[in-house]
XYZ file of C-alpha atoms in Angstrom:
170
model
C 0.000 0.000 0.000
C 2.885 2.344 0.772
C 4.419 1.662 -2.650
C 1.132 2.458 -4.333
C 0.848 5.748 -2.432
C 4.436 6.672 -3.302
C 3.754 5.950 -6.947
C 0.587 8.059 -6.972
C 2.484 10.851 -5.268
C 5.243 10.829 -7.908
C 2.947 10.663 -10.900
C 0.199 12.886 -9.520
C 2.111 15.593 -7.671
C 5.137 15.887 -9.915
C 3.138 16.518 -13.055
C 2.512 19.872 -14.612
C 0.067 19.952 -17.499
C -0.703 22.241 -20.333
C -3.694 21.568 -22.573
C -1.552 20.742 -25.611
C 1.081 18.500 -24.060
C 1.323 15.586 -21.657
C 2.205 16.183 -18.015
C 5.906 16.712 -17.481
C 7.661 14.956 -14.660
C 11.217 15.389 -13.582
C 13.645 12.496 -13.998
C 13.572 11.684 -10.277
C 9.766 11.269 -10.350
C 10.044 8.890 -13.317
C 12.825 6.901 -11.615
C 10.892 6.535 -8.358
C 7.770 5.610 -10.311
C 9.687 2.978 -12.296
C 11.129 1.473 -9.112
C 7.728 1.377 -7.372
C 6.132 -0.294 -10.388
C 8.918 -2.846 -10.637
C 8.512 -3.733 -6.957
C 4.716 -3.993 -7.288
C 5.094 -6.260 -10.353
C 7.589 -8.477 -8.534
C 5.300 -8.758 -5.486
C 2.379 -9.807 -7.671
C 4.435 -12.281 -9.706
C 5.957 -13.857 -6.602
C 2.740 -13.985 -4.610
C 2.392 -17.501 -3.246
C -1.344 -17.216 -2.698
C -3.992 -17.832 -5.302
C -5.155 -15.210 -7.803
C -7.371 -13.365 -5.351
C -4.431 -12.709 -3.066
C -4.230 -9.707 -0.793
C -1.495 -8.109 -2.903
C -3.545 -8.170 -6.096
C -6.614 -6.819 -4.341
C -4.743 -4.011 -2.586
C -2.665 -2.879 -5.506
C -4.988 -3.281 -8.414
C -8.689 -3.836 -8.037
C -9.303 -0.337 -6.708
C -6.536 1.246 -8.784
C -7.019 0.074 -12.363
C -7.877 3.587 -13.498
C -4.704 4.904 -11.843
C -2.615 2.291 -13.660
C -4.232 3.186 -16.992
C -3.593 6.882 -16.283
C 0.091 6.150 -15.614
C 0.244 4.249 -18.903
C -1.440 7.136 -20.744
C 1.016 9.712 -19.325
C 3.965 7.472 -20.212
C 2.746 6.920 -23.772
C 2.103 10.627 -24.312
C 5.553 11.509 -22.975
C 7.286 8.927 -25.174
C 5.353 10.045 -28.253
C 6.144 13.732 -27.703
C 9.829 12.899 -27.295
C 9.752 10.590 -30.312
C 8.074 13.191 -32.530
C 10.480 15.937 -31.498
C 13.550 13.692 -31.726
C 14.469 14.897 -28.247
C 15.330 11.585 -26.631
C 17.180 11.854 -23.357
C 18.379 9.664 -20.502
C 14.893 9.753 -19.010
C 13.348 8.097 -22.102
C 14.390 4.629 -20.984
C 12.970 5.349 -17.524
C 9.654 6.457 -19.042
C 9.697 3.263 -21.107
C 10.333 1.286 -17.909
C 7.325 2.936 -16.252
C 5.132 1.996 -19.205
C 6.508 -1.555 -19.499
C 6.133 -2.217 -15.775
C 2.570 -0.848 -15.787
C 1.715 -3.330 -18.532
C 3.609 -6.049 -16.650
C 1.570 -5.419 -13.494
C -1.753 -5.693 -15.305
C -0.565 -8.772 -17.217
C 0.582 -10.531 -14.029
C -2.505 -9.609 -12.033
C -4.970 -10.636 -14.736
C -3.600 -14.167 -15.056
C -6.342 -16.484 -13.736
C -8.243 -13.528 -12.274
C -11.697 -13.424 -13.880
C -13.106 -10.625 -11.660
C -10.197 -8.335 -12.502
C -10.468 -9.137 -16.218
C -14.169 -8.368 -16.169
C -13.559 -5.138 -14.271
C -10.943 -4.072 -16.787
C -13.322 -4.730 -19.687
C -16.075 -2.705 -17.985
C -13.952 0.427 -18.161
C -15.734 2.297 -20.908
C -13.148 4.895 -21.742
C -9.408 5.129 -21.629
C -7.901 8.093 -23.403
C -11.297 8.667 -25.033
C -11.458 5.106 -26.400
C -12.605 1.723 -25.174
C -9.987 -0.190 -23.236
C -9.678 -2.731 -26.061
C -8.953 0.086 -28.526
C -6.374 1.377 -26.041
C -4.583 -2.005 -26.042
C -4.719 -2.069 -29.843
C -3.171 1.414 -30.037
C -0.296 0.233 -27.849
C 0.335 -2.819 -30.023
C 0.333 -0.834 -33.251
C 2.683 1.884 -32.010
C 6.225 0.925 -33.004
C 7.846 3.670 -30.924
C 6.827 2.012 -27.642
C 9.112 -0.497 -25.872
C 9.026 -4.149 -26.930
C 8.330 -5.244 -23.328
C 5.239 -3.071 -23.386
C 4.049 -4.848 -26.534
C 4.816 -8.244 -24.980
C 2.830 -7.596 -21.802
C -0.026 -5.978 -23.721
C -0.294 -9.161 -25.810
C -0.276 -11.120 -22.548
C -3.111 -8.983 -21.189
C -5.246 -9.529 -24.284
C -4.566 -13.274 -24.470
C -5.162 -13.803 -20.743
C -8.408 -11.846 -20.779
C -9.682 -13.658 -23.846
C -8.780 -17.065 -22.423
C -10.277 -16.370 -19.007
C -13.473 -14.881 -20.296
C -14.056 -17.613 -22.889
C -13.311 -20.275 -20.266
C -15.707 -18.569 -17.854
C -18.447 -18.471 -20.516
C -17.910 -22.188 -21.256
C -18.332 -23.013 -17.552
C -21.539 -20.970 -17.324
C -23.165 -22.803 -20.257
């Protein structure tokens, strides 16, 4: 819970927004955010309990929108830097934030039907449905390969779980 609060503090409080550009965070905020996300992902992946474990419930079920917002900010930042050819040392850290956000959702969704259903019920992410959001990540070649990998994992896991759940209900 403390990691989640630290992450929200970095992403939420460090950002300054203008209507035409994504929020800007300083390199330290991105680095702390990347570390928090990596720790959260590792905790979820190494959780010895079943899919409805305390860690998954605390870190994700009430914070899916926050995770999607972090992904949106990361994508916008990477795209602005890519379009302006102004890559810097912080680009890899922003990519790490995005990749670890995808990794967290991928790890938490595995065998977790309620979380998959909740994620699909989100009607809008960046003005699009969540499935269109995943598709936009997969079709964007300027995003990190790990992000693409975990996004594929999210889609495959959700499809498998939901089709398996429908088969059991019939």
